[in-house]
Amino acid sequence: MEEILDYLLKPFNIERKEATEFSPLVLAYIGDAVYELIIRSILVSMGNRPVNKLNRDATSLVKASAQSEIIKLISDSLSDKEYTVFKRGRNSSPHTMAKNASMTDYKYATGFEALIGFLYLDNRCDRALELIKLGVDLYLNKNDIGVKI
């Protein structure tokens, strides 16, 4: 079966690069988009709702503080390689910071996004989905934020 990234790149005649070739911030850049697309896809698939409610629910799961807590909740489930990718992202030096997040939450969220980006670029979307499902389930069970998935 053709993996999603190969499928997306094929019409543009672009070959996939190895995930290990990318800096932690580039991994976080793509990981942020992949994670948000997954969350939005889940929420939209749950049925038609006003867009402002969809946005509120998505934001509650993609904000830095939520991502920071999610990575902490799933860290015991990461392989050594996955944990190393997370740490590289967490320890990178971003030139920006989220306006509504602490520096600690922002760094942990960057590490989480780097991990998701790495798994996506490594054509391991199944593992990314497994970790996101685990993390979101644990996060929602721990926090009463009104989102049901």
mmCIF file of N, CA and C in Angstrom:
data_model
loop_
_atom_site.group_PDB
_atom_site.id
_atom_site.type_symbol
_atom_site.label_atom_id
_atom_site.label_comp_id
_atom_site.label_asym_id
_atom_site.label_seq_id
_atom_site.Cartn_x
_atom_site.Cartn_y
_atom_site.Cartn_z
ATOM 1 N N MET A 1 0.839 -1.186 0.000
ATOM 2 C CA MET A 1 0.000 0.000 0.000
ATOM 3 C C MET A 1 0.885 1.250 0.000
ATOM 4 N N GLU A 2 0.543 2.191 -0.841
ATOM 5 C CA GLU A 2 1.300 3.438 -0.913
ATOM 6 C C GLU A 2 0.994 4.291 0.320
ATOM 7 N N GLU A 3 2.029 4.778 0.947
ATOM 8 C CA GLU A 3 1.855 5.599 2.147
ATOM 9 C C GLU A 3 1.409 6.997 1.767
ATOM 10 N N ILE A 4 0.785 7.692 2.713
ATOM 11 C CA ILE A 4 0.167 8.991 2.451
ATOM 12 C C ILE A 4 1.159 10.017 1.902
ATOM 13 N N LEU A 5 2.329 10.124 2.469
ATOM 14 C CA LEU A 5 3.277 11.135 2.004
ATOM 15 C C LEU A 5 3.737 10.837 0.580
ATOM 16 N N ASP A 6 4.025 9.580 0.289
ATOM 17 C CA ASP A 6 4.399 9.209 -1.077
ATOM 18 C C ASP A 6 3.258 9.535 -2.046
ATOM 19 N N TYR A 7 2.032 9.264 -1.619
ATOM 20 C CA TYR A 7 0.849 9.553 -2.428
ATOM 21 C C TYR A 7 0.720 11.055 -2.703
ATOM 22 N N LEU A 8 0.978 11.873 -1.705
ATOM 23 C CA LEU A 8 0.871 13.326 -1.864
ATOM 24 C C LEU A 8 1.970 13.900 -2.754
ATOM 25 N N LEU A 9 3.158 13.338 -2.680
ATOM 26 C CA LEU A 9 4.294 13.869 -3.438
ATOM 27 C C LEU A 9 4.330 13.394 -4.892
ATOM 28 N N LYS A 10 3.733 12.244 -5.155
ATOM 29 C CA LYS A 10 3.814 11.615 -6.486
ATOM 30 C C LYS A 10 3.378 12.552 -7.624
ATOM 31 N N PRO A 11 2.238 13.240 -7.546
ATOM 32 C CA PRO A 11 1.833 14.106 -8.662
ATOM 33 C C PRO A 11 2.814 15.258 -8.941
ATOM 34 N N PHE A 12 3.623 15.598 -7.970
ATOM 35 C CA PHE A 12 4.582 16.689 -8.123
ATOM 36 C C PHE A 12 5.979 16.198 -8.498
ATOM 37 N N ASN A 13 6.102 14.878 -8.688
ATOM 38 C CA ASN A 13 7.386 14.260 -9.015
ATOM 39 C C ASN A 13 8.483 14.621 -8.018
ATOM 40 N N ILE A 14 8.121 14.588 -6.754
ATOM 41 C CA ILE A 14 9.068 14.880 -5.685
ATOM 42 C C ILE A 14 9.295 13.600 -4.900
ATOM 43 N N GLU A 15 10.555 13.268 -4.691
ATOM 44 C CA GLU A 15 10.879 12.095 -3.881
ATOM 45 C C GLU A 15 10.932 12.477 -2.413
ATOM 46 N N ARG A 16 10.448 11.582 -1.605
ATOM 47 C CA ARG A 16 10.460 11.785 -0.159
ATOM 48 C C ARG A 16 11.882 11.749 0.351
ATOM 49 N N LYS A 17 12.214 12.680 1.244
ATOM 50 C CA LYS A 17 13.519 12.689 1.905
ATOM 51 C C LYS A 17 13.409 11.916 3.218
ATOM 52 N N GLU A 18 14.524 11.464 3.699
ATOM 53 C CA GLU A 18 14.540 10.768 4.982
ATOM 54 C C GLU A 18 14.172 11.739 6.103
ATOM 55 N N ALA A 19 13.345 11.293 7.024
ATOM 56 C CA ALA A 19 12.902 12.142 8.133
ATOM 57 C C ALA A 19 14.074 12.619 8.984
ATOM 58 N N THR A 20 15.136 11.819 9.029
ATOM 59 C CA THR A 20 16.300 12.181 9.843
ATOM 60 C C THR A 20 17.082 13.352 9.258
ATOM 61 N N GLU A 21 16.794 13.747 8.012
ATOM 62 C CA GLU A 21 17.498 14.848 7.369
ATOM 63 C C GLU A 21 16.998 16.226 7.827
ATOM 64 N N PHE A 22 15.870 16.267 8.509
ATOM 65 C CA PHE A 22 15.244 17.532 8.846
ATOM 66 C C PHE A 22 15.591 18.003 10.260
ATOM 67 N N SER A 23 15.678 19.310 10.412
ATOM 68 C CA SER A 23 15.936 19.894 11.730
ATOM 69 C C SER A 23 14.695 19.707 12.611
ATOM 70 N N PRO A 24 14.865 19.768 13.931
ATOM 71 C CA PRO A 24 13.723 19.619 14.827
ATOM 72 C C PRO A 24 12.628 20.662 14.581
ATOM 73 N N LEU A 25 13.016 21.877 14.218
ATOM 74 C CA LEU A 25 12.006 22.908 13.994
ATOM 75 C C LEU A 25 11.239 22.677 12.694
ATOM 76 N N VAL A 26 11.889 22.106 11.686
ATOM 77 C CA VAL A 26 11.179 21.739 10.455
ATOM 78 C C VAL A 26 10.222 20.586 10.749
ATOM 79 N N LEU A 27 10.666 19.636 11.549
ATOM 80 C CA LEU A 27 9.779 18.536 11.953
ATOM 81 C C LEU A 27 8.568 19.080 12.706
ATOM 82 N N ALA A 28 8.796 20.035 13.593
ATOM 83 C CA ALA A 28 7.698 20.633 14.354
ATOM 84 C C ALA A 28 6.759 21.416 13.433
ATOM 85 N N TYR A 29 7.314 22.068 12.433
ATOM 86 C CA TYR A 29 6.512 22.834 11.480
ATOM 87 C C TYR A 29 5.492 21.934 10.781
ATOM 88 N N ILE A 30 5.942 20.806 10.261
ATOM 89 C CA ILE A 30 5.022 19.906 9.569
ATOM 90 C C ILE A 30 4.166 19.135 10.581
ATOM 91 N N GLY A 31 4.749 18.810 11.724
ATOM 92 C CA GLY A 31 4.000 18.085 12.756
ATOM 93 C C GLY A 31 2.826 18.879 13.290
ATOM 94 N N ASP A 32 2.984 20.192 13.411
ATOM 95 C CA ASP A 32 1.898 21.068 13.847
ATOM 96 C C ASP A 32 0.725 20.957 12.874
ATOM 97 N N ALA A 33 1.014 21.016 11.587
ATOM 98 C CA ALA A 33 -0.035 20.935 10.566
ATOM 99 C C ALA A 33 -0.696 19.562 10.552
ATOM 100 N N VAL A 34 0.098 18.512 10.656
ATOM 101 C CA VAL A 34 -0.437 17.145 10.636
ATOM 102 C C VAL A 34 -1.347 16.923 11.842
ATOM 103 N N TYR A 35 -0.882 17.317 13.025
ATOM 104 C CA TYR A 35 -1.682 17.138 14.242
ATOM 105 C C TYR A 35 -2.993 17.916 14.137
ATOM 106 N N GLU A 36 -2.916 19.170 13.693
ATOM 107 C CA GLU A 36 -4.140 19.964 13.590
ATOM 108 C C GLU A 36 -5.098 19.372 12.555
ATOM 109 N N LEU A 37 -4.576 18.888 11.438
ATOM 110 C CA LEU A 37 -5.430 18.267 10.423
ATOM 111 C C LEU A 37 -6.129 17.024 10.975
ATOM 112 N N ILE A 38 -5.414 16.233 11.748
ATOM 113 C CA ILE A 38 -6.022 15.038 12.350
ATOM 114 C C ILE A 38 -7.133 15.436 13.306
ATOM 115 N N ILE A 39 -6.872 16.388 14.189
ATOM 116 C CA ILE A 39 -7.878 16.834 15.162
ATOM 117 C C ILE A 39 -9.086 17.415 14.435
ATOM 118 N N ARG A 40 -8.856 18.292 13.460
ATOM 119 C CA ARG A 40 -9.977 18.883 12.717
ATOM 120 C C ARG A 40 -10.763 17.822 11.962
ATOM 121 N N SER A 41 -10.071 16.844 11.380
ATOM 122 C CA SER A 41 -10.753 15.777 10.650
ATOM 123 C C SER A 41 -11.661 14.974 11.568
ATOM 124 N N ILE A 42 -11.182 14.679 12.759
ATOM 125 C CA ILE A 42 -11.989 13.939 13.735
ATOM 126 C C ILE A 42 -13.223 14.745 14.119
ATOM 127 N N LEU A 43 -13.026 16.006 14.437
ATOM 128 C CA LEU A 43 -14.145 16.841 14.877
ATOM 129 C C LEU A 43 -15.188 17.024 13.780
ATOM 130 N N VAL A 44 -14.747 17.270 12.551
ATOM 131 C CA VAL A 44 -15.684 17.448 11.442
ATOM 132 C C VAL A 44 -16.438 16.147 11.172
ATOM 133 N N SER A 45 -15.758 15.029 11.283
ATOM 134 C CA SER A 45 -16.380 13.737 11.012
ATOM 135 C C SER A 45 -17.422 13.351 12.052
ATOM 136 N N MET A 46 -17.426 14.052 13.163
ATOM 137 C CA MET A 46 -18.416 13.772 14.203
ATOM 138 C C MET A 46 -19.767 14.409 13.882
ATOM 139 N N GLY A 47 -19.841 15.180 12.820
ATOM 140 C CA GLY A 47 -21.117 15.746 12.388
ATOM 141 C C GLY A 47 -21.067 17.251 12.214
ATOM 142 N N ASN A 48 -22.038 17.746 11.483
ATOM 143 C CA ASN A 48 -22.152 19.170 11.224
ATOM 144 C C ASN A 48 -22.394 19.942 12.516
ATOM 145 N N ARG A 49 -21.603 20.973 12.705
ATOM 146 C CA ARG A 49 -21.767 21.865 13.859
ATOM 147 C C ARG A 49 -21.347 23.259 13.416
ATOM 148 N N PRO A 50 -21.715 24.261 14.168
ATOM 149 C CA PRO A 50 -21.234 25.611 13.822
ATOM 150 C C PRO A 50 -19.707 25.661 13.852
ATOM 151 N N VAL A 51 -19.140 26.381 12.900
ATOM 152 C CA VAL A 51 -17.690 26.442 12.755
ATOM 153 C C VAL A 51 -17.032 27.019 14.009
ATOM 154 N N ASN A 52 -17.672 27.967 14.675
ATOM 155 C CA ASN A 52 -17.058 28.531 15.888
ATOM 156 C C ASN A 52 -16.935 27.478 16.986
ATOM 157 N N LYS A 53 -17.872 26.532 17.053
ATOM 158 C CA LYS A 53 -17.767 25.444 18.035
ATOM 159 C C LYS A 53 -16.678 24.448 17.628
ATOM 160 N N LEU A 54 -16.585 24.168 16.333
ATOM 161 C CA LEU A 54 -15.505 23.304 15.850
ATOM 162 C C LEU A 54 -14.149 23.925 16.180
ATOM 163 N N ASN A 55 -14.024 25.216 15.925
ATOM 164 C CA ASN A 55 -12.762 25.912 16.186
ATOM 165 C C ASN A 55 -12.425 25.916 17.673
ATOM 166 N N ARG A 56 -13.419 26.132 18.526
ATOM 167 C CA ARG A 56 -13.188 26.124 19.975
ATOM 168 C C ARG A 56 -12.700 24.753 20.440
ATOM 169 N N ASP A 57 -13.348 23.696 19.950
ATOM 170 C CA ASP A 57 -12.948 22.343 20.338
ATOM 171 C C ASP A 57 -11.558 21.995 19.810
ATOM 172 N N ALA A 58 -11.292 22.374 18.557
ATOM 173 C CA ALA A 58 -9.969 22.103 17.985
ATOM 174 C C ALA A 58 -8.893 22.848 18.771
ATOM 175 N N THR A 59 -9.137 24.114 19.048
ATOM 176 C CA THR A 59 -8.160 24.929 19.775
ATOM 177 C C THR A 59 -7.850 24.335 21.136
ATOM 178 N N SER A 60 -8.860 23.792 21.803
ATOM 179 C CA SER A 60 -8.625 23.229 23.139
ATOM 180 C C SER A 60 -7.681 22.033 23.096
ATOM 181 N N LEU A 61 -7.551 21.384 21.935
ATOM 182 C CA LEU A 61 -6.676 20.216 21.811
ATOM 183 C C LEU A 61 -5.343 20.515 21.130
ATOM 184 N N VAL A 62 -5.268 21.612 20.381
ATOM 185 C CA VAL A 62 -4.026 21.896 19.657
ATOM 186 C C VAL A 62 -3.201 23.005 20.299
ATOM 187 N N LYS A 63 -3.726 23.667 21.306
ATOM 188 C CA LYS A 63 -2.934 24.717 21.964
ATOM 189 C C LYS A 63 -1.723 24.098 22.659
ATOM 190 N N ALA A 64 -0.724 24.928 22.869
ATOM 191 C CA ALA A 64 0.560 24.452 23.408
ATOM 192 C C ALA A 64 0.400 23.747 24.756
ATOM 193 N N SER A 65 -0.435 24.277 25.636
ATOM 194 C CA SER A 65 -0.576 23.654 26.953
ATOM 195 C C SER A 65 -1.170 22.252 26.836
ATOM 196 N N ALA A 66 -2.101 22.043 25.910
ATOM 197 C CA ALA A 66 -2.678 20.710 25.716
ATOM 198 C C ALA A 66 -1.643 19.753 25.134
ATOM 199 N N GLN A 67 -0.892 20.209 24.120
ATOM 200 C CA GLN A 67 0.136 19.361 23.525
ATOM 201 C C GLN A 67 1.212 19.008 24.545
ATOM 202 N N SER A 68 1.559 19.980 25.380
ATOM 203 C CA SER A 68 2.559 19.745 26.425
ATOM 204 C C SER A 68 2.088 18.650 27.380
ATOM 205 N N GLU A 69 0.834 18.736 27.785
ATOM 206 C CA GLU A 69 0.304 17.727 28.698
ATOM 207 C C GLU A 69 0.187 16.364 28.013
ATOM 208 N N ILE A 70 -0.208 16.362 26.741
ATOM 209 C CA ILE A 70 -0.344 15.107 26.002
ATOM 210 C C ILE A 70 0.996 14.389 25.914
ATOM 211 N N ILE A 71 2.056 15.094 25.565
ATOM 212 C CA ILE A 71 3.358 14.417 25.435
ATOM 213 C C ILE A 71 3.824 13.879 26.787
ATOM 214 N N LYS A 72 3.522 14.587 27.855
ATOM 215 C CA LYS A 72 3.884 14.089 29.183
ATOM 216 C C LYS A 72 3.099 12.823 29.521
ATOM 217 N N LEU A 73 1.834 12.776 29.103
ATOM 218 C CA LEU A 73 0.984 11.615 29.390
ATOM 219 C C LEU A 73 1.402 10.374 28.599
ATOM 220 N N ILE A 74 1.984 10.566 27.414
ATOM 221 C CA ILE A 74 2.322 9.415 26.563
ATOM 222 C C ILE A 74 3.816 9.092 26.560
ATOM 223 N N SER A 75 4.617 9.857 27.273
ATOM 224 C CA SER A 75 6.077 9.690 27.187
ATOM 225 C C SER A 75 6.534 8.270 27.521
ATOM 226 N N ASP A 76 5.849 7.589 28.420
ATOM 227 C CA ASP A 76 6.229 6.209 28.758
ATOM 228 C C ASP A 76 5.957 5.238 27.614
ATOM 229 N N SER A 77 5.138 5.644 26.645
ATOM 230 C CA SER A 77 4.794 4.779 25.519
ATOM 231 C C SER A 77 5.697 4.986 24.310
ATOM 232 N N LEU A 78 6.634 5.932 24.415
ATOM 233 C CA LEU A 78 7.522 6.225 23.290
ATOM 234 C C LEU A 78 8.699 5.262 23.259
ATOM 235 N N SER A 79 9.119 4.926 22.049
ATOM 236 C CA SER A 79 10.347 4.153 21.899
ATOM 237 C C SER A 79 11.527 5.073 22.211
ATOM 238 N N ASP A 80 12.705 4.503 22.350
ATOM 239 C CA ASP A 80 13.892 5.321 22.601
ATOM 240 C C ASP A 80 14.120 6.328 21.476
ATOM 241 N N LYS A 81 13.948 5.893 20.237
ATOM 242 C CA LYS A 81 14.137 6.785 19.089
ATOM 243 C C LYS A 81 13.106 7.908 19.095
ATOM 244 N N GLU A 82 11.848 7.570 19.377
ATOM 245 C CA GLU A 82 10.788 8.580 19.431
ATOM 246 C C GLU A 82 11.061 9.593 20.538
ATOM 247 N N TYR A 83 11.511 9.106 21.682
ATOM 248 C CA TYR A 83 11.813 10.012 22.792
ATOM 249 C C TYR A 83 12.976 10.944 22.434
ATOM 250 N N THR A 84 13.948 10.424 21.716
ATOM 251 C CA THR A 84 15.077 11.243 21.267
ATOM 252 C C THR A 84 14.604 12.343 20.321
ATOM 253 N N VAL A 85 13.714 12.006 19.399
ATOM 254 C CA VAL A 85 13.161 13.017 18.478
ATOM 255 C C VAL A 85 12.405 14.074 19.273
ATOM 256 N N PHE A 86 11.573 13.639 20.222
ATOM 257 C CA PHE A 86 10.851 14.585 21.079
ATOM 258 C C PHE A 86 11.823 15.519 21.797
ATOM 259 N N LYS A 87 12.866 14.959 22.403
ATOM 260 C CA LYS A 87 13.829 15.779 23.152
ATOM 261 C C LYS A 87 14.542 16.773 22.247
ATOM 262 N N ARG A 88 14.905 16.360 21.035
ATOM 263 C CA ARG A 88 15.547 17.283 20.086
ATOM 264 C C ARG A 88 14.617 18.468 19.798
ATOM 265 N N GLY A 89 13.335 18.184 19.625
ATOM 266 C CA GLY A 89 12.362 19.254 19.382
ATOM 267 C C GLY A 89 12.169 20.129 20.602
ATOM 268 N N ARG A 90 12.065 19.511 21.750
ATOM 269 C CA ARG A 90 11.880 20.255 22.998
ATOM 270 C C ARG A 90 13.072 21.154 23.283
ATOM 271 N N ASN A 91 14.267 20.683 22.988
ATOM 272 C CA ASN A 91 15.482 21.425 23.307
ATOM 273 C C ASN A 91 15.924 22.381 22.205
ATOM 274 N N SER A 92 15.175 22.432 21.108
ATOM 275 C CA SER A 92 15.533 23.357 20.022
ATOM 276 C C SER A 92 15.267 24.792 20.483
ATOM 277 N N SER A 93 15.760 25.720 19.723
ATOM 278 C CA SER A 93 15.608 27.137 20.084
ATOM 279 C C SER A 93 14.720 27.839 19.076
ATOM 280 N N PRO A 94 13.399 27.782 19.295
ATOM 281 C CA PRO A 94 12.496 28.470 18.363
ATOM 282 C C PRO A 94 12.669 29.986 18.473
ATOM 283 N N HIS A 95 12.420 30.671 17.373
ATOM 284 C CA HIS A 95 12.579 32.120 17.357
ATOM 285 C C HIS A 95 11.278 32.839 17.695
ATOM 286 N N THR A 96 10.235 32.068 17.914
ATOM 287 C CA THR A 96 8.942 32.641 18.296
ATOM 288 C C THR A 96 8.418 31.874 19.491
ATOM 289 N N MET A 97 7.340 32.392 20.065
ATOM 290 C CA MET A 97 6.696 31.700 21.170
ATOM 291 C C MET A 97 5.205 31.978 21.108
ATOM 292 N N ALA A 98 4.388 30.987 21.473
ATOM 293 C CA ALA A 98 2.943 31.176 21.498
ATOM 294 C C ALA A 98 2.602 32.257 22.508
ATOM 295 N N LYS A 99 1.641 33.105 22.135
ATOM 296 C CA LYS A 99 1.317 34.234 23.009
ATOM 297 C C LYS A 99 0.607 33.824 24.297
ATOM 298 N N ASN A 100 -0.041 32.672 24.288
ATOM 299 C CA ASN A 100 -0.798 32.243 25.471
ATOM 300 C C ASN A 100 -0.227 30.982 26.104
ATOM 301 N N ALA A 101 1.092 30.824 26.042
ATOM 302 C CA ALA A 101 1.712 29.613 26.590
ATOM 303 C C ALA A 101 2.970 29.977 27.366
ATOM 304 N N SER A 102 3.243 29.176 28.374
ATOM 305 C CA SER A 102 4.508 29.353 29.085
ATOM 306 C C SER A 102 5.631 28.824 28.203
ATOM 307 N N MET A 103 6.838 29.245 28.467
ATOM 308 C CA MET A 103 7.986 28.769 27.690
ATOM 309 C C MET A 103 8.118 27.249 27.816
ATOM 310 N N THR A 104 7.874 26.711 29.009
ATOM 311 C CA THR A 104 7.964 25.263 29.215
ATOM 312 C C THR A 104 6.932 24.531 28.359
ATOM 313 N N ASP A 105 5.674 24.982 28.408
ATOM 314 C CA ASP A 105 4.641 24.345 27.594
ATOM 315 C C ASP A 105 4.980 24.453 26.115
ATOM 316 N N TYR A 106 5.479 25.606 25.695
ATOM 317 C CA TYR A 106 5.806 25.813 24.294
ATOM 318 C C TYR A 106 6.914 24.864 23.840
ATOM 319 N N LYS A 107 7.911 24.671 24.675
ATOM 320 C CA LYS A 107 9.015 23.768 24.318
ATOM 321 C C LYS A 107 8.536 22.312 24.254
ATOM 322 N N TYR A 108 7.719 21.900 25.215
ATOM 323 C CA TYR A 108 7.185 20.534 25.192
ATOM 324 C C TYR A 108 6.274 20.336 23.984
ATOM 325 N N ALA A 109 5.458 21.349 23.667
ATOM 326 C CA ALA A 109 4.590 21.266 22.490
ATOM 327 C C ALA A 109 5.424 21.173 21.219
ATOM 328 N N THR A 110 6.512 21.930 21.148
ATOM 329 C CA THR A 110 7.400 21.856 19.991
ATOM 330 C C THR A 110 7.986 20.460 19.864
ATOM 331 N N GLY A 111 8.357 19.852 20.983
ATOM 332 C CA GLY A 111 8.857 18.478 20.964
ATOM 333 C C GLY A 111 7.804 17.495 20.486
ATOM 334 N N PHE A 112 6.571 17.671 20.944
ATOM 335 C CA PHE A 112 5.458 16.823 20.509
ATOM 336 C C PHE A 112 5.246 16.965 19.007
ATOM 337 N N GLU A 113 5.209 18.202 18.526
ATOM 338 C CA GLU A 113 5.017 18.445 17.096
ATOM 339 C C GLU A 113 6.174 17.872 16.277
ATOM 340 N N ALA A 114 7.391 17.981 16.783
ATOM 341 C CA ALA A 114 8.547 17.404 16.089
ATOM 342 C C ALA A 114 8.388 15.892 15.965
ATOM 343 N N LEU A 115 7.920 15.248 17.015
ATOM 344 C CA LEU A 115 7.696 13.801 16.983
ATOM 345 C C LEU A 115 6.642 13.439 15.942
ATOM 346 N N ILE A 116 5.526 14.158 15.940
ATOM 347 C CA ILE A 116 4.467 13.874 14.966
ATOM 348 C C ILE A 116 4.981 14.129 13.550
ATOM 349 N N GLY A 117 5.726 15.212 13.364
ATOM 350 C CA GLY A 117 6.303 15.508 12.056
ATOM 351 C C GLY A 117 7.282 14.441 11.608
ATOM 352 N N PHE A 118 8.106 13.969 12.528
ATOM 353 C CA PHE A 118 9.061 12.904 12.209
ATOM 354 C C PHE A 118 8.335 11.644 11.756
ATOM 355 N N LEU A 119 7.329 11.241 12.504
ATOM 356 C CA LEU A 119 6.590 10.026 12.160
ATOM 357 C C LEU A 119 5.896 10.175 10.809
ATOM 358 N N TYR A 120 5.343 11.346 10.542
ATOM 359 C CA TYR A 120 4.694 11.603 9.259
ATOM 360 C C TYR A 120 5.704 11.526 8.114
ATOM 361 N N LEU A 121 6.831 12.214 8.261
ATOM 362 C CA LEU A 121 7.839 12.228 7.201
ATOM 363 C C LEU A 121 8.552 10.881 7.053
ATOM 364 N N ASP A 122 8.467 10.047 8.089
ATOM 365 C CA ASP A 122 9.038 8.697 8.045
ATOM 366 C C ASP A 122 8.004 7.678 7.543
ATOM 367 N N ASN A 123 6.863 8.183 7.064
ATOM 368 C CA ASN A 123 5.765 7.339 6.575
ATOM 369 C C ASN A 123 5.253 6.384 7.647
ATOM 370 N N ARG A 124 5.211 6.869 8.879
ATOM 371 C CA ARG A 124 4.708 6.055 9.985
ATOM 372 C C ARG A 124 3.469 6.709 10.573
ATOM 373 N N CYS A 125 2.525 7.032 9.685
ATOM 374 C CA CYS A 125 1.292 7.690 10.118
ATOM 375 C C CYS A 125 0.500 6.817 11.087
ATOM 376 N N ASP A 126 0.604 5.494 10.924
ATOM 377 C CA ASP A 126 -0.087 4.599 11.843
ATOM 378 C C ASP A 126 0.391 4.815 13.274
ATOM 379 N N ARG A 127 1.687 4.984 13.458
ATOM 380 C CA ARG A 127 2.237 5.206 14.798
ATOM 381 C C ARG A 127 1.866 6.597 15.304
ATOM 382 N N ALA A 128 1.895 7.590 14.425
ATOM 383 C CA ALA A 128 1.486 8.941 14.824
ATOM 384 C C ALA A 128 0.037 8.926 15.303
ATOM 385 N N LEU A 129 -0.829 8.244 14.560
ATOM 386 C CA LEU A 129 -2.241 8.158 14.954
ATOM 387 C C LEU A 129 -2.407 7.409 16.273
ATOM 388 N N GLU A 130 -1.641 6.356 16.456
ATOM 389 C CA GLU A 130 -1.694 5.582 17.702
ATOM 390 C C GLU A 130 -1.336 6.468 18.895
ATOM 391 N N LEU A 131 -0.264 7.244 18.761
ATOM 392 C CA LEU A 131 0.161 8.114 19.863
ATOM 393 C C LEU A 131 -0.816 9.266 20.084
ATOM 394 N N ILE A 132 -1.339 9.828 19.006
ATOM 395 C CA ILE A 132 -2.313 10.920 19.141
ATOM 396 C C ILE A 132 -3.573 10.402 19.816
ATOM 397 N N LYS A 133 -4.057 9.250 19.398
ATOM 398 C CA LYS A 133 -5.263 8.666 20.022
ATOM 399 C C LYS A 133 -5.041 8.423 21.503
ATOM 400 N N LEU A 134 -3.917 7.814 21.845
ATOM 401 C CA LEU A 134 -3.602 7.558 23.242
ATOM 402 C C LEU A 134 -3.538 8.869 24.025
ATOM 403 N N GLY A 135 -2.812 9.829 23.496
ATOM 404 C CA GLY A 135 -2.641 11.099 24.193
ATOM 405 C C GLY A 135 -3.924 11.876 24.349
ATOM 406 N N VAL A 136 -4.732 11.956 23.291
ATOM 407 C CA VAL A 136 -5.990 12.700 23.363
ATOM 408 C C VAL A 136 -6.950 12.011 24.332
ATOM 409 N N ASP A 137 -7.028 10.687 24.271
ATOM 410 C CA ASP A 137 -7.899 9.958 25.206
ATOM 411 C C ASP A 137 -7.486 10.222 26.653
ATOM 412 N N LEU A 138 -6.195 10.113 26.942
ATOM 413 C CA LEU A 138 -5.715 10.359 28.308
ATOM 414 C C LEU A 138 -5.966 11.810 28.725
ATOM 415 N N TYR A 139 -5.713 12.734 27.819
ATOM 416 C CA TYR A 139 -5.906 14.158 28.097
ATOM 417 C C TYR A 139 -7.375 14.467 28.390
ATOM 418 N N LEU A 140 -8.281 13.942 27.563
ATOM 419 C CA LEU A 140 -9.706 14.213 27.769
ATOM 420 C C LEU A 140 -10.229 13.551 29.035
ATOM 421 N N ASN A 141 -9.715 12.365 29.367
ATOM 422 C CA ASN A 141 -10.128 11.704 30.605
ATOM 423 C C ASN A 141 -9.657 12.462 31.837
ATOM 424 N N LYS A 142 -8.512 13.129 31.723
ATOM 425 C CA LYS A 142 -7.933 13.853 32.853
ATOM 426 C C LYS A 142 -8.537 15.248 33.012
ATOM 427 N N ASN A 143 -8.907 15.869 31.920
ATOM 428 C CA ASN A 143 -9.387 17.260 31.928
ATOM 429 C C ASN A 143 -10.833 17.334 31.465
ATOM 430 N N ASP A 144 -11.616 18.135 32.139
ATOM 431 C CA ASP A 144 -13.020 18.328 31.765
ATOM 432 C C ASP A 144 -13.104 19.591 30.917
ATOM 433 N N ILE A 145 -12.867 19.429 29.592
ATOM 434 C CA ILE A 145 -12.871 20.600 28.728
ATOM 435 C C ILE A 145 -14.083 20.623 27.790
ATOM 436 N N GLY A 146 -14.971 19.661 27.914
ATOM 437 C CA GLY A 146 -16.197 19.668 27.140
ATOM 438 C C GLY A 146 -16.087 19.084 25.745
ATOM 439 N N VAL A 147 -14.938 18.612 25.355
ATOM 440 C CA VAL A 147 -14.771 17.995 24.039
ATOM 441 C C VAL A 147 -14.936 16.489 24.198
ATOM 442 N N LYS A 148 -15.750 15.919 23.306
ATOM 443 C CA LYS A 148 -15.956 14.471 23.310
ATOM 444 C C LYS A 148 -15.458 13.910 21.983
ATOM 445 N N ILE A 149 -14.533 12.971 22.064
ATOM 446 C CA ILE A 149 -14.039 12.298 20.847
ATOM 447 C C ILE A 149 -14.180 10.806 21.050
#
